[in-house]
C-alpha atoms as an extended CHARMM CRD file, in Angstrom:
* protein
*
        98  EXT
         1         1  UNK       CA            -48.8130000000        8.8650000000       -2.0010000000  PROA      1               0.0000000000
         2         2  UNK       CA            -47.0920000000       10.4430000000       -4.9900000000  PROA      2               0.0000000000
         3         3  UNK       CA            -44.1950000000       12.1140000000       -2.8040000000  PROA      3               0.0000000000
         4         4  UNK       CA            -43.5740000000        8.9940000000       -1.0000000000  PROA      4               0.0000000000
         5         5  UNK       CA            -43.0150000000        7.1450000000       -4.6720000000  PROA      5               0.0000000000
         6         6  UNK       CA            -40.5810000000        9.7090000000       -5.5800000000  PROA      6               0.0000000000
         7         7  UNK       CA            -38.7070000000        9.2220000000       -2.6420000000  PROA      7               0.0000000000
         8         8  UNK       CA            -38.3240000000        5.6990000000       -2.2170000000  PROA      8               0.0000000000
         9         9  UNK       CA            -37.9280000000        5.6770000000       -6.3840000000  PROA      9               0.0000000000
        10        10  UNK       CA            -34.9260000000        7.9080000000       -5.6580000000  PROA      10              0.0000000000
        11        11  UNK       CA            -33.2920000000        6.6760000000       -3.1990000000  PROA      11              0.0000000000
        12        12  UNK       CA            -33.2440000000        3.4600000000       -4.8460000000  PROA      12              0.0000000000
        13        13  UNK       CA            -31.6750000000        5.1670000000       -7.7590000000  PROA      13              0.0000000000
        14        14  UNK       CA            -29.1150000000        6.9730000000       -5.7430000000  PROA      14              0.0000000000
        15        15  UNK       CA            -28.3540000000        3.3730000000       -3.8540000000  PROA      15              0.0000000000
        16        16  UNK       CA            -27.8040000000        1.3570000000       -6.7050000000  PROA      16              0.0000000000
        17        17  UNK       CA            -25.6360000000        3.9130000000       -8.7000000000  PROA      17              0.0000000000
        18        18  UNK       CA            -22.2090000000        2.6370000000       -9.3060000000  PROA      18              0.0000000000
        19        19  UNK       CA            -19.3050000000        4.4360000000       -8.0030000000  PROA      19              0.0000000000
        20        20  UNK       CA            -16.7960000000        6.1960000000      -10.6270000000  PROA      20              0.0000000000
        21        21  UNK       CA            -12.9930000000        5.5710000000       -9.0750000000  PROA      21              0.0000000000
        22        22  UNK       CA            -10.3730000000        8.1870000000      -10.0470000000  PROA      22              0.0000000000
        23        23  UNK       CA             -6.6770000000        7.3390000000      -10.9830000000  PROA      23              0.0000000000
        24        24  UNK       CA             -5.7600000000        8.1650000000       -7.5830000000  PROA      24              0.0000000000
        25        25  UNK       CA             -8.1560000000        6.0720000000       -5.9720000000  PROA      25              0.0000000000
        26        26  UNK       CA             -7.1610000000        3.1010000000       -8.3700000000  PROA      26              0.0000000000
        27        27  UNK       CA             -3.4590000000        3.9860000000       -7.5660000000  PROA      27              0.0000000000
        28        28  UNK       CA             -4.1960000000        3.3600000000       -4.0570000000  PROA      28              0.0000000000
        29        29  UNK       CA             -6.1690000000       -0.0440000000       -4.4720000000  PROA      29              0.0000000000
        30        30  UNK       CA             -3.9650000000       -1.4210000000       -6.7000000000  PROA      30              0.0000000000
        31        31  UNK       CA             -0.8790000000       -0.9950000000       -3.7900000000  PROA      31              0.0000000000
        32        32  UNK       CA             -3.2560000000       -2.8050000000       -1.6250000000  PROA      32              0.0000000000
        33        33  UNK       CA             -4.1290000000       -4.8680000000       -4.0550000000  PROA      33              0.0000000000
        34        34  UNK       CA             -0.1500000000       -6.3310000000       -4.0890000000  PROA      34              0.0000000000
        35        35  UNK       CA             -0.1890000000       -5.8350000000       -0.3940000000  PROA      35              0.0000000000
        36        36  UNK       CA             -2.9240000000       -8.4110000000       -0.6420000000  PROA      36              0.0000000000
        37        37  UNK       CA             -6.2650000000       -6.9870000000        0.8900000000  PROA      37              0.0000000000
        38        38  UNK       CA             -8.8840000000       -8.9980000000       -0.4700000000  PROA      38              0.0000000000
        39        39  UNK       CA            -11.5910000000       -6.2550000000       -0.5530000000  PROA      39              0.0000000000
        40        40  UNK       CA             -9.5190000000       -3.3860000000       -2.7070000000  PROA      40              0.0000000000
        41        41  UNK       CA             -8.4650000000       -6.7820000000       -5.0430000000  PROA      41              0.0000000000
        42        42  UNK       CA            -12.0100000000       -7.1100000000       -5.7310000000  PROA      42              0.0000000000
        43        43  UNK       CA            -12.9260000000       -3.7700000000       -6.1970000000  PROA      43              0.0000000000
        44        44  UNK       CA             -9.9060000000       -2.9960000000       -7.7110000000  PROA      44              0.0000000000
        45        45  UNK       CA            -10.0670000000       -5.7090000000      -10.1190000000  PROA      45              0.0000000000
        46        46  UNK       CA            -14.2210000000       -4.5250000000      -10.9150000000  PROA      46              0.0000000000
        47        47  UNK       CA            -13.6780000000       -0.6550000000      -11.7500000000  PROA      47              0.0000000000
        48        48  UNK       CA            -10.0860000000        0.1270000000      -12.5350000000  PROA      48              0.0000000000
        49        49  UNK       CA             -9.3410000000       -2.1280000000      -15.3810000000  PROA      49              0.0000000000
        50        50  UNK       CA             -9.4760000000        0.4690000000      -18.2990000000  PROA      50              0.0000000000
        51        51  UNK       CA             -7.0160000000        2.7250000000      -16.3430000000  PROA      51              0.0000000000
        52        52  UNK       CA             -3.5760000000        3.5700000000      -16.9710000000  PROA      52              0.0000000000
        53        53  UNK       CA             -2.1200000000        2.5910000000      -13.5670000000  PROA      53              0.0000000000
        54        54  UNK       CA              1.6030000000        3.8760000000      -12.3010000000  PROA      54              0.0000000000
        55        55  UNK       CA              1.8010000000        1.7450000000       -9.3650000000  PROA      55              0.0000000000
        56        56  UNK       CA              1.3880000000       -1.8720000000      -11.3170000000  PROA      56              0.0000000000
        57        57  UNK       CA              1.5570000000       -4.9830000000       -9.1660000000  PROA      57              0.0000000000
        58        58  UNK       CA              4.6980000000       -5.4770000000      -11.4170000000  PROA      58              0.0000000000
        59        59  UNK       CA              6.1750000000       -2.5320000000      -10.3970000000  PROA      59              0.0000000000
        60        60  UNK       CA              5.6100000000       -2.9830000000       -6.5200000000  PROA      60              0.0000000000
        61        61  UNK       CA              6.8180000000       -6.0590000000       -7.0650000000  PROA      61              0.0000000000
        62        62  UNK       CA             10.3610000000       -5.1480000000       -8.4930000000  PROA      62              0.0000000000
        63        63  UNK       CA             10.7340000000       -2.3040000000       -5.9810000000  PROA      63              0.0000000000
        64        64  UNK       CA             10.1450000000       -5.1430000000       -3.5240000000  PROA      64              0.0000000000
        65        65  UNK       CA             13.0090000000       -6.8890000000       -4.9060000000  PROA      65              0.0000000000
        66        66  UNK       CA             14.9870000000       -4.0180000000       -5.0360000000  PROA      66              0.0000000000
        67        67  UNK       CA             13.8530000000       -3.4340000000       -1.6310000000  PROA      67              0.0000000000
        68        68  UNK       CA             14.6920000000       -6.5450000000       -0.2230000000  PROA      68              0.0000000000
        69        69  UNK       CA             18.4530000000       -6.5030000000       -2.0790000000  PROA      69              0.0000000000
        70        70  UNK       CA             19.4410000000       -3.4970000000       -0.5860000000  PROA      70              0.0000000000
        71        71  UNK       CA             18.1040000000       -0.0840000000       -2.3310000000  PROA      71              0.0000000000
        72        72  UNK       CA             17.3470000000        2.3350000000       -0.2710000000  PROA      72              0.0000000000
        73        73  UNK       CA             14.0730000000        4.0650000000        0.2120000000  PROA      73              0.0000000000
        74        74  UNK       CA             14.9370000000        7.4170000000       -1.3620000000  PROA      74              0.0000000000
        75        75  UNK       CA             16.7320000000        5.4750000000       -4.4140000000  PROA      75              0.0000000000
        76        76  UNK       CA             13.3290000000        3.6640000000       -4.7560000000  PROA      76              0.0000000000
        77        77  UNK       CA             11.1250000000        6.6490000000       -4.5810000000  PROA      77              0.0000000000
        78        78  UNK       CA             13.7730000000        8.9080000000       -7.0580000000  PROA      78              0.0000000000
        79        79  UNK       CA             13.4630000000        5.7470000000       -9.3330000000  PROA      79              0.0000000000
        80        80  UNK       CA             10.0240000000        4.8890000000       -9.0500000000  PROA      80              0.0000000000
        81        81  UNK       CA              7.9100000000        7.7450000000       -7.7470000000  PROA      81              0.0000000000
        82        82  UNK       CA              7.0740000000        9.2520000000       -4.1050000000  PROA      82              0.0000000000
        83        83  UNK       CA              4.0050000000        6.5170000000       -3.7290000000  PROA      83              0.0000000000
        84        84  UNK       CA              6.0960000000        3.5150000000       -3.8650000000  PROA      84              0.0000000000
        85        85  UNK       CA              6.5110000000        3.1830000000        0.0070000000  PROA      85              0.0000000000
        86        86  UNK       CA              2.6820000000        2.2820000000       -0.0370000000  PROA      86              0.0000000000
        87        87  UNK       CA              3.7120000000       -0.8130000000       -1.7010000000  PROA      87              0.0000000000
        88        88  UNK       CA              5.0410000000       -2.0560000000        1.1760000000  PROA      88              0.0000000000
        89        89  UNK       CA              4.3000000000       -3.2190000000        4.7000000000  PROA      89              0.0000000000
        90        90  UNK       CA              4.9290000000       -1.8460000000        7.7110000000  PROA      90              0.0000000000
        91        91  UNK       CA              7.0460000000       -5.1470000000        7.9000000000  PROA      91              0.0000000000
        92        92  UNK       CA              8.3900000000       -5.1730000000        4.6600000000  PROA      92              0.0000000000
        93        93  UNK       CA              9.6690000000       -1.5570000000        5.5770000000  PROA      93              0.0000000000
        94        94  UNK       CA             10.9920000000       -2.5460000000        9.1660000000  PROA      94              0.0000000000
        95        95  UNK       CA             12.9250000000       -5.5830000000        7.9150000000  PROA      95              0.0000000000
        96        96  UNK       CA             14.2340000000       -4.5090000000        4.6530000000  PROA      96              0.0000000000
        97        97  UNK       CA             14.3470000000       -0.7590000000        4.3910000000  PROA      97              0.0000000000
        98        98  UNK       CA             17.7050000000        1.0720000000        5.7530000000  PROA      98              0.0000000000
């Protein structure tokens, strides 16, 4: 009776636990964040607010721009790091990028 207690008292424990993102993982939601998927908005939005985040929807935004009026990839990426291409689309790349 005891043992079964502890178990189902720990896996409740482990289940409701909230998840610690790292930079890199906020990096990434907040390019799909800009890209617009609603799900890494949300969580993005709930856990990666105190973070110091490279890839701003600002910044995706003016490489977008940039994109868009004619800089090329490599410009953007010497400019703005090697992760900006996750920004993008695979449209925004195949209609803008040359």
């Amino acid at each position: 009776m005891t043992s079964k207690f502890l178990i189902i008292l720990t896996v409740l424990f482990f289940s409701c636990s909230k998840k610690v993102y790292t930079l890199d993982e906020c990096e990434e939601l907040s390019m799909k964040k800009f890209k617009g998927y609603q799900r890494e908005s949300h969580l993005f939005d709930n856990n990666c607010q105190a973070m110091d985040i490279h890839y701003t929807q600002q910044r995706c935004q003016k490489s977008l721009k940039a994109l868009i009026l004619g800089t090329t990839m490599a410009q953007l990426k010497a400019t703005q790091g090697p992760l900006i291409e996750q920004c993008f689309t695979e449209n925004d790349i195949k209609n803008f990028s040359k």
